[in-house]
Amino acid sequence: HIWATLAMVALVVVGVLLVWMSALPDIAALRDRTPGGTRKQRLYASLARGWKGTSAQWFMQKLRLGILGALYFAMLVFVHFLISVDFLMALVPGWIDSLYPATHAANAMQAGAATVMLAMVILRQWGGYKDQITLDQFWGLGKLLFALSLLWIWFFFSSFIIFWFGKKPNEQAILELFIKGPYLPIFYATFTLCFLFPMWFMIWNRIRKSIWGPTILSISVLVG
């Protein structure tokens, strides 16, 4: 498990660096508005790294965000590759699916969008951010969640059609295990909660362009 652990630690480090780099202007604003000499002001000054908002600093921030964003996405896929292969595919004899690591990563993005949606609701309702988190944010993230829900069925069908067409003994056994056999109730529940409900309800503008509609569907996705 050494490589999987190192990959997860690297993913967290890159994610923290990405958040820090994107928040530099806000940290600098906190530095300038905090009374001097306090512990908070010294902390903000250390994290701001001399940010003054010059054109060169904005250019370098944009460049570094692009690099860190690309590295984070690559690490995300790599971590899901290790986890899905070592802890899932390797435990099922005959399960050979080169697309499944990408499927695992795409499903995680869908769950991530749903988690952010719920966090927005909590911050809006009980965190005092009603003026900052408005309908526009829910509408935009709802469209992303809708697209990721459509990707769920695309990845599933892309793998299913290989097994269904091939009909090798190991492929038939995989379908028997996951779709027809003991995992049939879980398959139906996942199919309904992760794809069918989001697809059917999010096509309606009245539901998609709302706050509680995408929120309820986010709960559906996470349960799925």
Short mmCIF file of C-alpha atoms in Angstrom, two decimals:
data_model
loop_
_atom_site.label_atom_id
_atom_site.label_comp_id
_atom_site.label_asym_id
_atom_site.label_seq_id
_atom_site.Cartn_x
_atom_site.Cartn_y
_atom_site.Cartn_z
CA HIS A 1 0.00 0.00 0.00
CA ILE A 2 3.04 2.29 -0.03
CA TRP A 3 2.43 3.70 -3.51
CA ALA A 4 -1.27 4.29 -2.89
CA THR A 5 -0.48 6.07 0.37
CA LEU A 6 2.21 8.25 -1.20
CA ALA A 7 -0.10 9.12 -4.07
CA MET A 8 -2.89 10.17 -1.72
CA VAL A 9 -0.51 12.31 0.34
CA ALA A 10 0.79 13.95 -2.84
CA LEU A 11 -2.78 14.63 -3.97
CA VAL A 12 -3.56 16.36 -0.66
CA VAL A 13 -0.36 18.43 -0.83
CA VAL A 14 -1.08 19.57 -4.39
CA GLY A 15 -4.68 20.36 -3.43
CA VAL A 16 -3.58 22.50 -0.48
CA LEU A 17 -1.08 24.34 -2.69
CA LEU A 18 -3.82 24.94 -5.26
CA VAL A 19 -6.13 26.43 -2.63
CA TRP A 20 -3.32 28.56 -1.18
CA MET A 21 -2.26 29.89 -4.57
CA SER A 22 -5.83 30.79 -5.54
CA ALA A 23 -6.40 32.53 -2.19
CA LEU A 24 -3.27 34.73 -2.22
CA PRO A 25 -5.16 37.99 -3.01
CA ASP A 26 -7.71 37.28 -0.25
CA ILE A 27 -4.98 36.45 2.25
CA ALA A 28 -3.22 39.71 1.36
CA ALA A 29 -6.48 41.60 1.94
CA LEU A 30 -6.78 39.98 5.38
CA ARG A 31 -3.17 40.92 6.08
CA ASP A 32 -3.82 44.57 5.28
CA ARG A 33 -7.05 44.77 7.29
CA THR A 34 -5.79 43.02 10.43
CA PRO A 35 -4.22 45.18 13.16
CA GLY A 36 -0.44 45.06 12.95
CA GLY A 37 1.63 43.11 15.42
CA THR A 38 -1.03 40.51 16.16
CA ARG A 39 -0.53 36.80 15.65
CA LYS A 40 -3.16 36.71 12.90
CA GLN A 41 -1.51 39.57 11.04
CA ARG A 42 1.87 37.84 11.13
CA LEU A 43 0.27 34.60 9.91
CA TYR A 44 -1.46 36.38 7.02
CA ALA A 45 1.72 38.23 6.13
CA SER A 46 3.64 34.95 6.02
CA LEU A 47 1.02 33.27 3.84
CA ALA A 48 0.58 36.26 1.52
CA ARG A 49 4.25 36.03 0.46
CA GLY A 50 4.57 39.73 -0.29
CA TRP A 51 1.48 39.93 -2.49
CA LYS A 52 0.88 43.49 -3.69
CA GLY A 53 -1.40 42.86 -6.66
CA THR A 54 1.03 43.91 -9.36
CA SER A 55 0.54 42.85 -12.97
CA ALA A 56 3.53 40.51 -12.74
CA GLN A 57 2.09 38.84 -9.62
CA TRP A 58 -1.31 38.34 -11.25
CA PHE A 59 0.38 36.84 -14.31
CA MET A 60 2.48 34.47 -12.23
CA GLN A 61 -0.53 33.46 -10.14
CA LYS A 62 -2.51 32.57 -13.26
CA LEU A 63 0.45 30.60 -14.63
CA ARG A 64 0.97 28.70 -11.40
CA LEU A 65 -2.72 27.96 -11.02
CA GLY A 66 -2.69 26.41 -14.50
CA ILE A 67 0.28 24.22 -13.63
CA LEU A 68 -1.10 23.17 -10.24
CA GLY A 69 -4.55 22.54 -11.70
CA ALA A 70 -3.16 20.25 -14.38
CA LEU A 71 -0.98 18.45 -11.83
CA TYR A 72 -3.90 18.05 -9.43
CA PHE A 73 -6.11 16.56 -12.15
CA ALA A 74 -3.35 14.15 -13.18
CA MET A 75 -2.79 13.11 -9.56
CA LEU A 76 -6.54 12.69 -9.06
CA VAL A 77 -6.77 10.22 -11.94
CA PHE A 78 -3.58 8.45 -10.80
CA VAL A 79 -4.84 8.01 -7.23
CA HIS A 80 -8.15 6.61 -8.45
CA PHE A 81 -6.25 4.30 -10.78
CA LEU A 82 -4.28 2.85 -7.86
CA ILE A 83 -7.27 2.58 -5.54
CA SER A 84 -9.66 1.05 -8.09
CA VAL A 85 -7.13 -1.47 -9.37
CA ASP A 86 -5.59 -2.55 -6.05
CA PHE A 87 -8.70 -2.57 -3.87
CA LEU A 88 -11.42 -3.46 -6.39
CA MET A 89 -10.39 -5.09 -9.65
CA ALA A 90 -7.60 -7.15 -8.13
CA LEU A 91 -10.07 -8.74 -5.70
CA VAL A 92 -12.46 -10.02 -8.39
CA PRO A 93 -11.02 -12.88 -10.49
CA GLY A 94 -11.38 -12.28 -14.21
CA TRP A 95 -12.30 -8.59 -13.92
CA ILE A 96 -10.27 -6.90 -16.67
CA ASP A 97 -11.53 -3.41 -17.56
CA SER A 98 -9.04 -0.81 -18.73
CA LEU A 99 -11.72 1.91 -18.54
CA TYR A 100 -12.68 1.31 -14.94
CA PRO A 101 -10.00 3.55 -13.34
CA ALA A 102 -11.27 6.47 -15.43
CA THR A 103 -14.82 5.49 -14.48
CA HIS A 104 -13.84 5.56 -10.83
CA ALA A 105 -12.34 9.05 -11.23
CA ALA A 106 -15.39 10.38 -13.09
CA ASN A 107 -17.72 9.01 -10.41
CA ALA A 108 -15.59 10.73 -7.79
CA MET A 109 -15.98 14.04 -9.62
CA GLN A 110 -19.74 13.56 -9.60
CA ALA A 111 -19.67 12.87 -5.87
CA GLY A 112 -17.34 15.85 -5.38
CA ALA A 113 -19.75 18.21 -7.14
CA ALA A 114 -22.58 16.87 -4.99
CA THR A 115 -20.51 17.38 -1.83
CA VAL A 116 -19.74 20.99 -2.79
CA MET A 117 -23.46 21.54 -3.41
CA LEU A 118 -24.33 20.36 0.10
CA ALA A 119 -21.53 22.48 1.58
CA MET A 120 -22.97 25.52 -0.22
CA VAL A 121 -26.41 24.85 1.25
CA ILE A 122 -25.01 24.52 4.77
CA LEU A 123 -22.98 27.74 4.44
CA ARG A 124 -25.96 29.57 2.97
CA GLN A 125 -28.54 28.42 5.49
CA TRP A 126 -26.51 28.33 8.69
CA GLY A 127 -23.19 30.00 7.91
CA GLY A 128 -24.36 33.51 7.13
CA TYR A 129 -23.46 33.48 3.42
CA LYS A 130 -26.87 34.16 1.86
CA ASP A 131 -25.58 37.31 0.19
CA GLN A 132 -22.51 35.57 -1.25
CA ILE A 133 -23.97 32.19 -2.24
CA THR A 134 -26.97 32.88 -4.45
CA LEU A 135 -29.05 31.08 -7.04
CA ASP A 136 -26.38 31.61 -9.71
CA GLN A 137 -23.90 29.36 -7.91
CA PHE A 138 -26.45 26.57 -7.49
CA TRP A 139 -27.57 26.91 -11.09
CA GLY A 140 -24.00 26.73 -12.43
CA LEU A 141 -22.98 23.80 -10.23
CA GLY A 142 -26.28 22.06 -11.00
CA LYS A 143 -25.45 22.10 -14.72
CA LEU A 144 -22.05 20.57 -13.94
CA LEU A 145 -23.68 17.90 -11.78
CA PHE A 146 -26.11 17.15 -14.60
CA ALA A 147 -23.24 16.70 -17.07
CA LEU A 148 -21.34 14.42 -14.67
CA SER A 149 -24.48 12.35 -14.13
CA LEU A 150 -24.72 11.83 -17.88
CA LEU A 151 -21.05 10.79 -17.87
CA TRP A 152 -21.93 8.12 -15.30
CA ILE A 153 -24.08 6.22 -17.81
CA TRP A 154 -21.57 6.80 -20.61
CA PHE A 155 -18.72 5.20 -18.66
CA PHE A 156 -20.93 2.36 -17.46
CA PHE A 157 -22.23 1.54 -20.92
CA SER A 158 -18.74 1.76 -22.47
CA SER A 159 -17.55 -1.00 -20.14
CA PHE A 160 -20.78 -3.00 -20.22
CA ILE A 161 -20.90 -3.24 -24.00
CA ILE A 162 -17.42 -4.81 -24.09
CA PHE A 163 -18.42 -7.54 -21.66
CA TRP A 164 -21.82 -8.06 -23.26
CA PHE A 165 -20.42 -8.34 -26.78
CA GLY A 166 -17.32 -10.35 -25.88
CA LYS A 167 -19.14 -13.05 -23.92
CA LYS A 168 -15.93 -14.63 -22.71
CA PRO A 169 -16.40 -16.84 -19.64
CA ASN A 170 -14.73 -14.32 -17.32
CA GLU A 171 -16.76 -11.45 -18.82
CA GLN A 172 -20.01 -13.37 -18.42
CA ALA A 173 -19.04 -14.11 -14.84
CA ILE A 174 -18.46 -10.40 -14.14
CA LEU A 175 -21.88 -9.47 -15.50
CA GLU A 176 -23.43 -12.30 -13.51
CA LEU A 177 -21.79 -11.02 -10.33
CA PHE A 178 -22.41 -7.29 -10.64
CA ILE A 179 -25.62 -6.97 -12.67
CA LYS A 180 -27.57 -10.21 -12.36
CA GLY A 181 -26.36 -11.88 -9.17
CA PRO A 182 -25.82 -10.83 -5.55
CA TYR A 183 -25.09 -7.18 -6.44
CA LEU A 184 -28.31 -6.73 -8.44
CA PRO A 185 -30.12 -4.61 -5.77
CA ILE A 186 -27.03 -2.41 -5.37
CA PHE A 187 -26.73 -2.02 -9.13
CA TYR A 188 -30.36 -0.94 -9.46
CA ALA A 189 -30.02 1.49 -6.55
CA THR A 190 -26.81 3.01 -7.94
CA PHE A 191 -28.24 3.27 -11.46
CA THR A 192 -31.35 5.00 -10.15
CA LEU A 193 -29.72 7.38 -7.67
CA CYS A 194 -26.62 8.34 -9.66
CA PHE A 195 -28.10 8.53 -13.15
CA LEU A 196 -31.85 8.09 -13.50
CA PHE A 197 -33.00 10.61 -10.89
CA PRO A 198 -30.46 13.34 -11.85
CA MET A 199 -31.10 12.83 -15.57
CA TRP A 200 -34.88 12.90 -15.30
CA PHE A 201 -35.26 15.79 -12.86
CA MET A 202 -32.37 18.02 -13.98
CA ILE A 203 -33.71 18.32 -17.53
CA TRP A 204 -36.44 20.61 -16.17
CA ASN A 205 -35.38 24.24 -15.89
CA ARG A 206 -37.62 24.84 -12.88
CA ILE A 207 -35.78 22.17 -10.88
CA ARG A 208 -32.28 22.83 -12.22
CA LYS A 209 -32.57 26.61 -11.72
CA SER A 210 -33.35 26.38 -8.03
CA ILE A 211 -31.59 25.86 -4.74
CA TRP A 212 -33.31 22.83 -3.27
CA GLY A 213 -33.67 20.90 -6.53
CA PRO A 214 -29.93 20.36 -7.15
CA THR A 215 -29.44 19.92 -3.41
CA ILE A 216 -31.88 17.01 -3.18
CA LEU A 217 -30.33 15.43 -6.26
CA SER A 218 -26.88 15.84 -4.68
CA ILE A 219 -28.08 13.79 -1.73
CA SER A 220 -29.34 11.20 -4.22
CA VAL A 221 -25.94 11.05 -5.91
CA LEU A 222 -24.04 10.68 -2.64
CA VAL A 223 -26.32 7.92 -1.39
CA GLY A 224 -25.92 6.20 -4.76
#
